[in-house]
Structures are given as structure tokens and as C-alpha cells.
PDB file of C-alpha atoms and ligand atoms in Angstrom:
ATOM      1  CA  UNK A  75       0.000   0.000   0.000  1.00  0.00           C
ATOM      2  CA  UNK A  76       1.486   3.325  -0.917  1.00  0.00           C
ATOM      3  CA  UNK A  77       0.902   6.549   0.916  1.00  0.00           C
ATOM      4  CA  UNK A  78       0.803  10.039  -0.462  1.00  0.00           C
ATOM      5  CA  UNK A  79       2.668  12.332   1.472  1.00  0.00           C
ATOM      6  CA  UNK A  80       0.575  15.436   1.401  1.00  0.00           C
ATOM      7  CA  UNK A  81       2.910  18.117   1.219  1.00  0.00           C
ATOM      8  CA  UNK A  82       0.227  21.139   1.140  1.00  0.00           C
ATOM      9  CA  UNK A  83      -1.971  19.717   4.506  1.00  0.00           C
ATOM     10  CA  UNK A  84       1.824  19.696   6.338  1.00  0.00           C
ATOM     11  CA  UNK A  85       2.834  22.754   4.991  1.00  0.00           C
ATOM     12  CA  UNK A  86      -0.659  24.449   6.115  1.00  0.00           C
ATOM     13  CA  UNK A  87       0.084  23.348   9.364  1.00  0.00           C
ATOM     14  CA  UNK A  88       3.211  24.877   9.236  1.00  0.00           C
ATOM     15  CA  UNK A  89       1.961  28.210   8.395  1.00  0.00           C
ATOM     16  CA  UNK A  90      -0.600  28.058  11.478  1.00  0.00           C
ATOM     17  CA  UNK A  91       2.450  27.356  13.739  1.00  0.00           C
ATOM     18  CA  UNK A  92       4.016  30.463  12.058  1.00  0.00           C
ATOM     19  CA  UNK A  93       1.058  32.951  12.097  1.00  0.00           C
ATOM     20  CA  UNK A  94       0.706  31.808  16.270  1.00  0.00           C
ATOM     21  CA  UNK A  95       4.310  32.444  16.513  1.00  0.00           C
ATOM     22  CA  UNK A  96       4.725  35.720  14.771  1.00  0.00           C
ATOM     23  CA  UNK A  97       1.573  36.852  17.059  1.00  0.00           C
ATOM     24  CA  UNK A  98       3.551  36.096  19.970  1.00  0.00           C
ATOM     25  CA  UNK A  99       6.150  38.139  18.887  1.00  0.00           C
ATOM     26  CA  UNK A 100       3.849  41.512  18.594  1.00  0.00           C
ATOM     27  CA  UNK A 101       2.080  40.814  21.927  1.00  0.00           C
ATOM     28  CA  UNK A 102       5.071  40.382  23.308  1.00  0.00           C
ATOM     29  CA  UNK A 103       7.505  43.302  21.946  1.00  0.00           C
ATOM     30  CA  UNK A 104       4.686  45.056  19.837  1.00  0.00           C
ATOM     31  CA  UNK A 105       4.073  45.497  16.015  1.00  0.00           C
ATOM     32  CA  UNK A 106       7.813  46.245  15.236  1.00  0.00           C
ATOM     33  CA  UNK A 107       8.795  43.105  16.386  1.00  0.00           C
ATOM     34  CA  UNK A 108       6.181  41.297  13.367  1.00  0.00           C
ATOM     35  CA  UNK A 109       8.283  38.984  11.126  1.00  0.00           C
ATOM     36  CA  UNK A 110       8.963  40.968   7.719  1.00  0.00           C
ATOM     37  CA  UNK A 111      10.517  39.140   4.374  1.00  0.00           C
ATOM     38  CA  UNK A 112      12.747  41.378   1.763  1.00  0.00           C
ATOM     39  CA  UNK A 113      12.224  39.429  -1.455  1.00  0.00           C
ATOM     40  CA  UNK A 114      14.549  40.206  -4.738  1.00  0.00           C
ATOM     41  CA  UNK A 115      13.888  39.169  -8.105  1.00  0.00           C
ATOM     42  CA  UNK A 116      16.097  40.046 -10.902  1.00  0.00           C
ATOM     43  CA  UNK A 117      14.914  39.731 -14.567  1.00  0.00           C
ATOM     44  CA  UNK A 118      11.680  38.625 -16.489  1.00  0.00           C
ATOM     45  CA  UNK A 119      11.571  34.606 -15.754  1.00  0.00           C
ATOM     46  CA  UNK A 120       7.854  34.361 -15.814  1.00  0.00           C
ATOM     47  CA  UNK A 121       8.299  31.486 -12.967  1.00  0.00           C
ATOM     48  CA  UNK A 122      10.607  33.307 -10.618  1.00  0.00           C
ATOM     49  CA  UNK A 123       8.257  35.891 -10.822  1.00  0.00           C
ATOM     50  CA  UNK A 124       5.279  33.742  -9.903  1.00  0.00           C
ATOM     51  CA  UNK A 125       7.217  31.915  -7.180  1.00  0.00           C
ATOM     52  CA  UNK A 126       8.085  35.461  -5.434  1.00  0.00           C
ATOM     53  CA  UNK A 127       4.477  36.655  -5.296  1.00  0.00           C
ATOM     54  CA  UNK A 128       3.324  32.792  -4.390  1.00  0.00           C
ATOM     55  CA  UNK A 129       5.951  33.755  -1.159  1.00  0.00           C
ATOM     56  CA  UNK A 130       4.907  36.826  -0.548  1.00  0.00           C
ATOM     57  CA  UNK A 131       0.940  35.093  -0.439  1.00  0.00           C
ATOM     58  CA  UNK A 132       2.189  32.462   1.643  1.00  0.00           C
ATOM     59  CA  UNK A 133       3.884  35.600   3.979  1.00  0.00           C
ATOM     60  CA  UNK A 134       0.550  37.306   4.756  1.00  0.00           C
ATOM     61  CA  UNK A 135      -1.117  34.459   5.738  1.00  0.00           C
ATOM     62  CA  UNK A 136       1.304  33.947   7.912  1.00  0.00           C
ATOM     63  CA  UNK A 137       1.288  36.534   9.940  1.00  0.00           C
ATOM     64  CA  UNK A 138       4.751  38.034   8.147  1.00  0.00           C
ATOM     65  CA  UNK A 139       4.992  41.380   6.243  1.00  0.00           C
ATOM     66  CA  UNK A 140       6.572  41.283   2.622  1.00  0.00           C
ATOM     67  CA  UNK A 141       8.481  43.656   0.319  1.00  0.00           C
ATOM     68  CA  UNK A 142       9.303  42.577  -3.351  1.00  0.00           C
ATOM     69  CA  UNK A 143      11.806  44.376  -5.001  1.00  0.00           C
ATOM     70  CA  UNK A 144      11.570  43.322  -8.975  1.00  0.00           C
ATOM     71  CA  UNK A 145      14.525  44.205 -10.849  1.00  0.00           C
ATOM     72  CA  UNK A 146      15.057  44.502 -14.930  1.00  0.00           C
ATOM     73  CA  UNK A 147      17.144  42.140 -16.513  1.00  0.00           C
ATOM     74  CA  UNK A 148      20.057  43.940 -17.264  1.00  0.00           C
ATOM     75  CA  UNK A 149      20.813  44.919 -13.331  1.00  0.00           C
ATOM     76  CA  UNK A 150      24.343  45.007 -12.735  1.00  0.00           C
ATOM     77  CA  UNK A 151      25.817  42.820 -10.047  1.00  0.00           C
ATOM     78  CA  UNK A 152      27.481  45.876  -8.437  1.00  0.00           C
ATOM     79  CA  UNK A 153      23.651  47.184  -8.224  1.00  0.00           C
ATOM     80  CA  UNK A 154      22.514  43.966  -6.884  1.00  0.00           C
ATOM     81  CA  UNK A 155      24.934  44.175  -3.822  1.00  0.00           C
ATOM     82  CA  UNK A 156      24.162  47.974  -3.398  1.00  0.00           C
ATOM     83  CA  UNK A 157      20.802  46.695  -2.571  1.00  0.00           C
ATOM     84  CA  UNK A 158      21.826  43.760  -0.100  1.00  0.00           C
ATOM     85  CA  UNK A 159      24.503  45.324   1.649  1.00  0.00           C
ATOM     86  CA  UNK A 160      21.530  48.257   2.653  1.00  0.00           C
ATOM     87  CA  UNK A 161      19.004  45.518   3.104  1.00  0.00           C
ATOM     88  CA  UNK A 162      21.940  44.187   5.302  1.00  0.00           C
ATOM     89  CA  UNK A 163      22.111  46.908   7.338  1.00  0.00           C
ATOM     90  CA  UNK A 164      18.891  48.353   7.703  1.00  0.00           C
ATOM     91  CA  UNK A 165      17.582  47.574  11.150  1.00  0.00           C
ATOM     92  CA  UNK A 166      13.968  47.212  10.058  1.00  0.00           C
ATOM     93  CA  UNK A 167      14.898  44.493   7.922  1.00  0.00           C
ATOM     94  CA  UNK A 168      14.652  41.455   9.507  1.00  0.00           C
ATOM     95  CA  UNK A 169      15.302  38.643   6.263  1.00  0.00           C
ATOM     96  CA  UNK A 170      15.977  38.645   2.426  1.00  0.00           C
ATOM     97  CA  UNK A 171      16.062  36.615   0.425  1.00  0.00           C
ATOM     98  CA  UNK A 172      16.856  36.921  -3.838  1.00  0.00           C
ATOM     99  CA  UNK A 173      14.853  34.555  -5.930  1.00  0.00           C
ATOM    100  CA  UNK A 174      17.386  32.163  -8.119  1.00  0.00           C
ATOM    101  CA  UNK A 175      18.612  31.750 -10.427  1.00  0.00           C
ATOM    102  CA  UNK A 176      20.226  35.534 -11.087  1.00  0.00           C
ATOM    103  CA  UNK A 177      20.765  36.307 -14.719  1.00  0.00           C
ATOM    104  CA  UNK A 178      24.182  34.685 -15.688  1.00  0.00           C
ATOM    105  CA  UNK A 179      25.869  38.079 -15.815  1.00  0.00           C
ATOM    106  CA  UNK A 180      25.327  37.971 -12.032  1.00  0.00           C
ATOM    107  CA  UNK A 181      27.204  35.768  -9.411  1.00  0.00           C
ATOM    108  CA  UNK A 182      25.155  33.784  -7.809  1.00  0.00           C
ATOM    109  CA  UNK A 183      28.038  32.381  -5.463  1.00  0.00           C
ATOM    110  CA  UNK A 184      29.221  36.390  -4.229  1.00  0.00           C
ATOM    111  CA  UNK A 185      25.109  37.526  -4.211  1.00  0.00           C
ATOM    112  CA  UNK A 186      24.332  34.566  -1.578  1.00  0.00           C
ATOM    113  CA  UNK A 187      27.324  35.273   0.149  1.00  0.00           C
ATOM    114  CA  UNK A 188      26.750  38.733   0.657  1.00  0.00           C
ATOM    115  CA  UNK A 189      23.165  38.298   2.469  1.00  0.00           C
ATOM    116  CA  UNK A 190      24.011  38.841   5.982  1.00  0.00           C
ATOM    117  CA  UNK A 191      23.839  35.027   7.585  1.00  0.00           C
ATOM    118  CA  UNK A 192      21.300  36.694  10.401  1.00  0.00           C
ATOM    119  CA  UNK A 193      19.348  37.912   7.348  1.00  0.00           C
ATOM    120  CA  UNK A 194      18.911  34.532   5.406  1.00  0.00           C
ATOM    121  CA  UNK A 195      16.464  33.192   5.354  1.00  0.00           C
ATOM    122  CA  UNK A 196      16.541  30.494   2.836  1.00  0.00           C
ATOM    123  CA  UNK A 197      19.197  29.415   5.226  1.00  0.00           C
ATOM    124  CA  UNK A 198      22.166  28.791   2.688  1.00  0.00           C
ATOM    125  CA  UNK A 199      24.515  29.866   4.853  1.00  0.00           C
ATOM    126  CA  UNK A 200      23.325  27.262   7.791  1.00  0.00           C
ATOM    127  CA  UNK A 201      26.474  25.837   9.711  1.00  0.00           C
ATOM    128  CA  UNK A 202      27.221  22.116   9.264  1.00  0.00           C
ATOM    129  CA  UNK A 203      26.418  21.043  12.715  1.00  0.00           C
ATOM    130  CA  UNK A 204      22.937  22.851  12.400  1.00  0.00           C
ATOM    131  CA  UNK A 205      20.273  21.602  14.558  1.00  0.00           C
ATOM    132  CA  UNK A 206      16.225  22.675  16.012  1.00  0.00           C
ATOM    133  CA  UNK A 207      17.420  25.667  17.039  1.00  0.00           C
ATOM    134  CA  UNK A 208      19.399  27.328  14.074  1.00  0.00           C
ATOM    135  CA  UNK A 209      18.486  28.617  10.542  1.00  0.00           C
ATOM    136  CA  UNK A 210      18.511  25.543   8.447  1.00  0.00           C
ATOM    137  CA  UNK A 211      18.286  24.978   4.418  1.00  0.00           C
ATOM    138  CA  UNK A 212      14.668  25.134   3.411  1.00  0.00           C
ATOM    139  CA  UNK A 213      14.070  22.459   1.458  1.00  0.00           C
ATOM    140  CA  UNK A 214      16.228  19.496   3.542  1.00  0.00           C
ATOM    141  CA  UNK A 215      13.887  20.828   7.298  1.00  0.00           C
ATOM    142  CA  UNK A 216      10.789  20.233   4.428  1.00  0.00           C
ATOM    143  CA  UNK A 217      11.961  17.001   3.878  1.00  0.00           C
ATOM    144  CA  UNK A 218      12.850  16.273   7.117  1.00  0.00           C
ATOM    145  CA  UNK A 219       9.651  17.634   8.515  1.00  0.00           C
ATOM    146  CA  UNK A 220       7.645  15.394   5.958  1.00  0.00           C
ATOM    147  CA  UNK A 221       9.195  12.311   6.690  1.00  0.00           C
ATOM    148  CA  UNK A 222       8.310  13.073  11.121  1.00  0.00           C
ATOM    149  CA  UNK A 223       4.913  13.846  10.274  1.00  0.00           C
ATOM    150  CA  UNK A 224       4.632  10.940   8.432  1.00  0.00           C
ATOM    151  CA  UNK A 225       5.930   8.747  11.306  1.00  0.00           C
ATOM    152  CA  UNK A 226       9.137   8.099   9.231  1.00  0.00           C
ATOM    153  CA  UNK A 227      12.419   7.439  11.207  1.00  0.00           C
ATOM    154  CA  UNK A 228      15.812   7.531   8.892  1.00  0.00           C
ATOM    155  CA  UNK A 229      18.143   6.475  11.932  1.00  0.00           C
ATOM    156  CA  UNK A 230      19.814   3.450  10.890  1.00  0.00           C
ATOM    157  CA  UNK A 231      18.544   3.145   7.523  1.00  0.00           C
ATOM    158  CA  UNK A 232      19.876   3.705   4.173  1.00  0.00           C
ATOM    159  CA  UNK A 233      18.851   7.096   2.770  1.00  0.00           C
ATOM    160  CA  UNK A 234      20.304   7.928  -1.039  1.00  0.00           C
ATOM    161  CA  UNK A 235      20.353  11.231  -1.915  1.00  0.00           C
ATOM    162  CA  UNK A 236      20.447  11.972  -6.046  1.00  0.00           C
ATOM    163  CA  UNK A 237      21.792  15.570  -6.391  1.00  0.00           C
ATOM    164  CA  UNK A 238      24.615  17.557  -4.940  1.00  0.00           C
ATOM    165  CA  UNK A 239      23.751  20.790  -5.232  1.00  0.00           C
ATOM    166  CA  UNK A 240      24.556  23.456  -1.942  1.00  0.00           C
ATOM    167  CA  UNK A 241      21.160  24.175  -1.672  1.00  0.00           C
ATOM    168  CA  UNK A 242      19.545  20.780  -1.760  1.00  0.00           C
ATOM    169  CA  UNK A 243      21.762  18.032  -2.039  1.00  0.00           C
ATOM    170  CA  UNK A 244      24.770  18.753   0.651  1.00  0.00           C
ATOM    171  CA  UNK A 245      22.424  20.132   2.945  1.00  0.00           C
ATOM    172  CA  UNK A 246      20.708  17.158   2.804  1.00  0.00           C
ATOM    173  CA  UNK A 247      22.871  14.542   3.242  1.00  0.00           C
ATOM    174  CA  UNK A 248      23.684  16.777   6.616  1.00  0.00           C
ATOM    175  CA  UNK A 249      20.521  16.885   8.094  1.00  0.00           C
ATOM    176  CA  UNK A 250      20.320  12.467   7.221  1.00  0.00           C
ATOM    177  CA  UNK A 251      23.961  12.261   9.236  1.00  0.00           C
ATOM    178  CA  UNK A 252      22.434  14.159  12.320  1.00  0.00           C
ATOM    179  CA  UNK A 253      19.618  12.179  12.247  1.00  0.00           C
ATOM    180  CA  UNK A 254      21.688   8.959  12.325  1.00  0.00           C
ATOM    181  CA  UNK A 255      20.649   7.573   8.694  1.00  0.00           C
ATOM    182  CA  UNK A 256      23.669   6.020   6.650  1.00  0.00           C
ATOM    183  CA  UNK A 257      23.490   8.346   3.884  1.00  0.00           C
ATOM    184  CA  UNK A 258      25.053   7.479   0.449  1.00  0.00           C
ATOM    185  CA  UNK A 259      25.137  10.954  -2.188  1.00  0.00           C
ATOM    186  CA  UNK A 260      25.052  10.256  -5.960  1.00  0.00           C
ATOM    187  CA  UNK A 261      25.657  13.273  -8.866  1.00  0.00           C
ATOM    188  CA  UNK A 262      26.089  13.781 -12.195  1.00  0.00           C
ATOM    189  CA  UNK A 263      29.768  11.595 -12.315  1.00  0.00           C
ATOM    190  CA  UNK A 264      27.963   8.483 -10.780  1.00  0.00           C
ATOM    191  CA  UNK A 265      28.048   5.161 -12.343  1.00  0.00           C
ATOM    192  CA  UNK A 266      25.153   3.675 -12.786  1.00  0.00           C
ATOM    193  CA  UNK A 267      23.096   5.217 -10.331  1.00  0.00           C
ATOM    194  CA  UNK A 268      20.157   2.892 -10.377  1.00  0.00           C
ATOM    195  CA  UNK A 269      23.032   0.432  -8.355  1.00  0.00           C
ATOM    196  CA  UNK A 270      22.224   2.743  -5.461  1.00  0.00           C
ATOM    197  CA  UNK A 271      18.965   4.241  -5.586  1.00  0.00           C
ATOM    198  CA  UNK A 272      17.955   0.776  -5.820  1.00  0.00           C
ATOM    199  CA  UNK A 273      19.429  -0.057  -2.439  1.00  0.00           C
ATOM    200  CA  UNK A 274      17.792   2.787  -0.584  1.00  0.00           C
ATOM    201  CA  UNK A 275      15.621   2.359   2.353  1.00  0.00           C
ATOM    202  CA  UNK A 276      14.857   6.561   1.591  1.00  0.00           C
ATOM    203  CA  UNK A 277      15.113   7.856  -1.930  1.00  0.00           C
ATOM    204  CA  UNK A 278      15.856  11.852  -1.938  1.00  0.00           C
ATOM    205  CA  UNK A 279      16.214  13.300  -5.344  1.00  0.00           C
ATOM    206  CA  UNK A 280      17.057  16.677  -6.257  1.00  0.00           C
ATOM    207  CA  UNK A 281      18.385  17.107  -9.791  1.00  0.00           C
ATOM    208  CA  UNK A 282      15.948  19.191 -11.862  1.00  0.00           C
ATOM    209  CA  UNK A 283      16.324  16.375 -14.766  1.00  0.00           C
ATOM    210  CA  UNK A 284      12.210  15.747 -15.205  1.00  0.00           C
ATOM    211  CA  UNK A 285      11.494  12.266 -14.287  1.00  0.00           C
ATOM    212  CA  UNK A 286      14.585  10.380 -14.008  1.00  0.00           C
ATOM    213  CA  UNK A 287      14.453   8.064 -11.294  1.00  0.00           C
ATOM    214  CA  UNK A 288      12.104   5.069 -12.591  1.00  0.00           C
ATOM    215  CA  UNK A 289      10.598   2.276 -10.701  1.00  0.00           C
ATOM    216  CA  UNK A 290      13.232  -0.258 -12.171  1.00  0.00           C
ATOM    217  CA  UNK A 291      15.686   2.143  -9.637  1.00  0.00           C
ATOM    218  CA  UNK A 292      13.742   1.532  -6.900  1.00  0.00           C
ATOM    219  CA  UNK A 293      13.288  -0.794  -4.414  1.00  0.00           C
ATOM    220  CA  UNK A 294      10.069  -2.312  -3.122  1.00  0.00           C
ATOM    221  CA  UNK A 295       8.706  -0.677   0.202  1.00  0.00           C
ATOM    222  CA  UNK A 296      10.845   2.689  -0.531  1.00  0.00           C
ATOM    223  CA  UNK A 297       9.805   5.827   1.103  1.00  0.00           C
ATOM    224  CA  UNK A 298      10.664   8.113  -2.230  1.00  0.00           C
ATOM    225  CA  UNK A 299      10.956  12.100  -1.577  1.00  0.00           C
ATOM    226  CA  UNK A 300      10.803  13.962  -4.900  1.00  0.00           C
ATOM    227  CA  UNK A 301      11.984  17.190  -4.900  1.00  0.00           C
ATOM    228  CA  UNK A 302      12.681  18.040  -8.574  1.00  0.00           C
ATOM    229  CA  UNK A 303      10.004  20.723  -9.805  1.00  0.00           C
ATOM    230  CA  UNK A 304      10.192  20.467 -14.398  1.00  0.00           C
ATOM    231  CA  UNK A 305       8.120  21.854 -16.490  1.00  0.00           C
ATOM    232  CA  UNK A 306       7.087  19.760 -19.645  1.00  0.00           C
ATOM    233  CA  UNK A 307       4.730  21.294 -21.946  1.00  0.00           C
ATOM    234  CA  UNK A 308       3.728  24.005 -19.265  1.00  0.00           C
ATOM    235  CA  UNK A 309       2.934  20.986 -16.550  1.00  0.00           C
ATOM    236  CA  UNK A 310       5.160  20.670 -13.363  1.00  0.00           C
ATOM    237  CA  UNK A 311       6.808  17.338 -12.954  1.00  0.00           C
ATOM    238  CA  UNK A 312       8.702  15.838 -10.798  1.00  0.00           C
ATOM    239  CA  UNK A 313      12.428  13.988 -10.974  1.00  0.00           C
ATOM    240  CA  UNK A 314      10.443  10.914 -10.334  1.00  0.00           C
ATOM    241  CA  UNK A 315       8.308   8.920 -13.152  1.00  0.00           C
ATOM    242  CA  UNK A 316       5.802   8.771 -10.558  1.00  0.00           C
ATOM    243  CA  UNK A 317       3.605   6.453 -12.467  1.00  0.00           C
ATOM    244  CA  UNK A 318       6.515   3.672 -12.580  1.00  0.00           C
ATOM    245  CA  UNK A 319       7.673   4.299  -9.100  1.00  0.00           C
ATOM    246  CA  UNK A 320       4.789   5.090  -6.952  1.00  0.00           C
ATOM    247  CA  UNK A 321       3.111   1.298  -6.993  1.00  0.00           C
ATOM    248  CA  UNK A 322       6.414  -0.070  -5.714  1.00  0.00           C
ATOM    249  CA  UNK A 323       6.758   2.575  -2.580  1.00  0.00           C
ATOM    250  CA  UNK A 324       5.519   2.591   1.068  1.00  0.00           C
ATOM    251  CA  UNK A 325       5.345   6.437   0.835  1.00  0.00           C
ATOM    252  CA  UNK A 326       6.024   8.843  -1.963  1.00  0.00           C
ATOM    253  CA  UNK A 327       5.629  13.202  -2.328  1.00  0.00           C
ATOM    254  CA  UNK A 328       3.675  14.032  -5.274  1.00  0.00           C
ATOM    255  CA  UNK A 329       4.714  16.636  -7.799  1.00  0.00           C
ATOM    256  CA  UNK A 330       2.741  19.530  -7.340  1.00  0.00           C
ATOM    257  CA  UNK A 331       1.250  19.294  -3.712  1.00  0.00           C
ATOM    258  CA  UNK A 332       4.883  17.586  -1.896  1.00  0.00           C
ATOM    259  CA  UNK A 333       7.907  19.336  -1.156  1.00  0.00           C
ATOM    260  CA  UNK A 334       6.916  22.247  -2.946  1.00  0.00           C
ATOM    261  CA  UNK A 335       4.941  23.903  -0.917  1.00  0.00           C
ATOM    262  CA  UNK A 336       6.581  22.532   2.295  1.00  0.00           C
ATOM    263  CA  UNK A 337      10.109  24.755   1.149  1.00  0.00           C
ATOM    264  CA  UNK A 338       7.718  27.800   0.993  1.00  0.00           C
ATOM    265  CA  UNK A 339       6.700  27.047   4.709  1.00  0.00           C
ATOM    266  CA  UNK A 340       9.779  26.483   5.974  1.00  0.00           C
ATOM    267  CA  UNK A 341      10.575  29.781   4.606  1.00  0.00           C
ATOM    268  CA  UNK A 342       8.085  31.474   6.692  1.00  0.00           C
ATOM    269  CA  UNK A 343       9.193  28.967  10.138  1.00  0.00           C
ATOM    270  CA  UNK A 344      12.683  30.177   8.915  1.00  0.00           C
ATOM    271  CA  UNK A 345      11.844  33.805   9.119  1.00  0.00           C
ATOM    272  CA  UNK A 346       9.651  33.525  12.220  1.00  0.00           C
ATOM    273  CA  UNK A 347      12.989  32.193  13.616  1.00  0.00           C
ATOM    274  CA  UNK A 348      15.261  35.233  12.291  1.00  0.00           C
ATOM    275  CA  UNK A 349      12.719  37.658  13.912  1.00  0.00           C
ATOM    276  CA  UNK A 350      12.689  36.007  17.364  1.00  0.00           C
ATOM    277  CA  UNK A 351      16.455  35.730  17.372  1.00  0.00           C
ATOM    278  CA  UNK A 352      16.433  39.102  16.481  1.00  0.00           C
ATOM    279  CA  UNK A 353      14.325  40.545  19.101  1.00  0.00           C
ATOM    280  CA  UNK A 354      16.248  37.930  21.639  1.00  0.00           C
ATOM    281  CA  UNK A 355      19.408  40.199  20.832  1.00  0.00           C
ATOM    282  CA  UNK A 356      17.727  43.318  21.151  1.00  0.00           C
ATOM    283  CA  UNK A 357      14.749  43.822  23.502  1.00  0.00           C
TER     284      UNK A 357
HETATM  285  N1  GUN B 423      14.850  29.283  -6.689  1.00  0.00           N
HETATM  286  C1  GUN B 423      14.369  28.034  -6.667  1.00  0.00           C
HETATM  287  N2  GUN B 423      14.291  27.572  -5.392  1.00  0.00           N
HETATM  288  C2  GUN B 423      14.750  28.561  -4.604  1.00  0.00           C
HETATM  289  C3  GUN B 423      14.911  28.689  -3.201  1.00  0.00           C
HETATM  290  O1  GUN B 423      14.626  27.775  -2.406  1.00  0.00           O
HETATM  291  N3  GUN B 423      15.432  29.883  -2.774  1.00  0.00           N
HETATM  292  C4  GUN B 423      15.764  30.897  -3.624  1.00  0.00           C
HETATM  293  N4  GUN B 423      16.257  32.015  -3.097  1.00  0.00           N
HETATM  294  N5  GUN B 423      15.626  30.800  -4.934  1.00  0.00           N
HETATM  295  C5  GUN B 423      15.104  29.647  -5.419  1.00  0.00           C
END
């Protein structure tokens, strides 16, 4: 029997737990202390664009205050960290975050780096060791979250991670090794990488490559976390032929409605977190 993991009923959830949060913040220090969200997006990508005002929904429910800053295409990268480096130090900003990717003319490596860490809120600049109580990536907490609330423990068992990227991949893999799974990465240089995926007890993959992993790769009683987010003629799809792989799993995220919408909420928990540290430090 497979289960669905549904990623928009968790991620609702979430967003109560962050709307009761940020509430607690204004009662507590008043209406400057309410989370706020700086969000960048540079150029005309029709889907960057949508996915910055999908956040900046998902921000006013919860209880958050957002600012999008849309840039044109041709905005230099000198411009760019103008911007950040006042977002950076403006005291009423409390997290940014700039959609990716950045036009190529743009460095995506020396924009991240230049968020201030107690400003990011995606949480790329999380610290290796990172547990409950710091910023974390967005997307590995989702995952992690999804897998708890789905009464799925990874200590102990084989978890396979497709994808190496530094904001899914790595981060990953991390938050597996703290939670005691044995944790085996494969990328783009991997032989045969069925020989692997087929041996995990927890299939992550995050490679943007629209529906590589299929059920031949995986094997029977999987939990299968697919993260990949594709467009084929203008419908989202996963990294995961879900219609091969899903009869062979014990639990699999759907593409839309699965991790999707549970990297948007940690976003929000994320920046809930960045306000009450901040107020912590000051009040
Ligand atoms: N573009 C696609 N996913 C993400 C994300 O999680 N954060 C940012 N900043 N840009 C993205």
C-alpha cells in the first residue's frame, strides 16, 4: 500500500504554527517586532516571478509582512549588492532573500554570500552542525519535517540522496547524518546510479532532470521524496516517473502538492525564527 505524502496539509500546518508564533512576537515586543521578508527578483523569468508573489501570499497568511523588489534584466551585479549590503544593514529588515537563479551576468556564489547570515532566510549559509534551534536549508527541514509527520524514522537506515547541489543536495545529506541515517550521495559523475537508488531504504532526489528516477531504480517498500520541480509542456513534474515508481513505494511526495509547498513554509518557520532571534538580541 502506498501513501501520499501530502505536502500542502503539512505545509498548512506549518503556516498556522508560524502565524501563532509571529503573534507572539507583537504581543510580546509590539508590532515592530512582526516577522517581515525582503524578497529580490532580478529579470523577467515568468516562474521566478510567480514563485516570489506565491511567497509573498504564503507571507501574509502567515502573519509576516513582505516587500518585493523586482529588478530589470540587465541589473548590474554591483547594483545587486548595493541593494543587499543596505538591506543588510537596515535595522527594520529582519530577512531577504533573492529569488534564483540571477541572470548569468550575475554571481550567484558572491550575491548569496553577501546576504548577511542573520538575514537569510533560505538558510544557505546554515552551519554544518545545524540543529532545532538554528536557521537551516529550506528544502532538507521540508523534507525532514515530511518524513516526522509521516511517522518516518531515517536512523539506521539507508537514505540515497540523487543531487549535490549546496542548496539541496549537501544540505541534505547533513541533516540524514544528524539524524543517524547512513546516507550514500550520488551526482552527475555516478556510475550507474540505479546500483544505489535501488538499495535505498529513503530515496531523496534533487536534480531538476524531469522524471529520471524510474521504478526499475527503486526498491520495493521505498519511502521516495521527490523534490525536482520540471516543467514539460507548461505541466510541473517531478524527478520521479511517478507512475513507474509510486506502486512499488511505502510512501512517496507528489509533484505539485509535496515538497513544494513545504520549502515555501519552511521559509516562513525560517523567518519567524530570524525575527525572534532578532528581538532575543535586542529587547
Ligand atoms: N529558486 C528556486 N528555489 C529557490 C529557493 O529555495 N530559494 C531561492 N532564493 N531561490 C530559489
Amino acid at each position: 500500500m502506498t501513501s501520499i505524502i501530502d505536502g500542502k496539509a503539512i505545509a498548512n500546518k506549518v503556516s498556522d504554527e508560524v502565524r501563532e508564533g509571529s503573534s507572539r512576537l507583537v504581543e510580546k515586543y509590539g508590532e515592530d517586532a512582526r516577522p517581515n521578508m525582503t524578497l529580490i527578483v532580478v529579470g523577467d523569468d515568468p516562474i521566478s516571478k510567480k514563485l516570489v508573489s506565491m511567497k509573498a501570499k504564503d507571507c501574509e497568511t502567515a502573519g509576516i509582512t513582505p516587500t518585493v523588489i523586482a529588478l530589470s534584466q540587465n541589473t548590474s551585479e554591483e547594483k545587486l549588492l548595493r541593494l543587499i549590503d543596505r538591506l543588510n544593514r537596515d535595522d527594520d529588515v529582519r530577512a531577504i532573500l533573492c529569488q534564483l537563479p540571477v541572470p548569468e551576468h550575475i554571481s550567484t556564489k558572491r550575491i548569496l554570500a553577501a546576504i548577511a547570515p542573520e538575514k537569510d532566510v533560505d538558510g544557505f549559509s546554515a552551519r554544518i552542525d545545524c540543529d532545532d534551534y538554528d536557521i537551516a536549508a529550506c528544502t532538507p527541514a521540508a523534507v525532514m519535517r515530511m518524513l516526522k509527520e509521516s511517522g518516518i524514522s531515517v536512523s539506521g537506515r539507508h537514505c540515497v540522496v540523487v543531487g549535490r547541489s549546496n542548496i539541496v543536495g549537501k544540505p541534505m545529506a547533513i541533516q540524514l547524518l544528524l539524524n543517524d541515517a547512513t546516507v550514500t550521495v550520488c551526482h552527475s559523475k555516478t556510475k550507474d546510479v540505479g546500483d544505489f537508488t535501488r538499495m535505498a531504504d529513503v530515496l531523496i532526489v534533487a536534480v531538476g532532470r524531469p522524471r529520471l528516477i524510474t521504478g526499475d531504480m527503486v526498491k520495493e517498500g521505498a519511502v521516495v521524496i521527490d523534490v525536482g520541480m520540471n516543467y514539460v509542456d507548461g505541466k510541473p513534474v517531478g524527478d520521479v516517473d511517478y507512475e513507474s515508481v509510486a506502486p512499488k513505494t511505502s510512501f512517496i511526495t507528489p509533484v505539485p502538492g509535496g515538497v513544494g509547498p513545504m520549502t515555501r513554509a519552511y521559509l516562513l518557520k525560517n523567518c519567524l525564527r530570524l525575527a525572534e532571534l532578532y528581538c532575543r538580541g535586542k529587547k
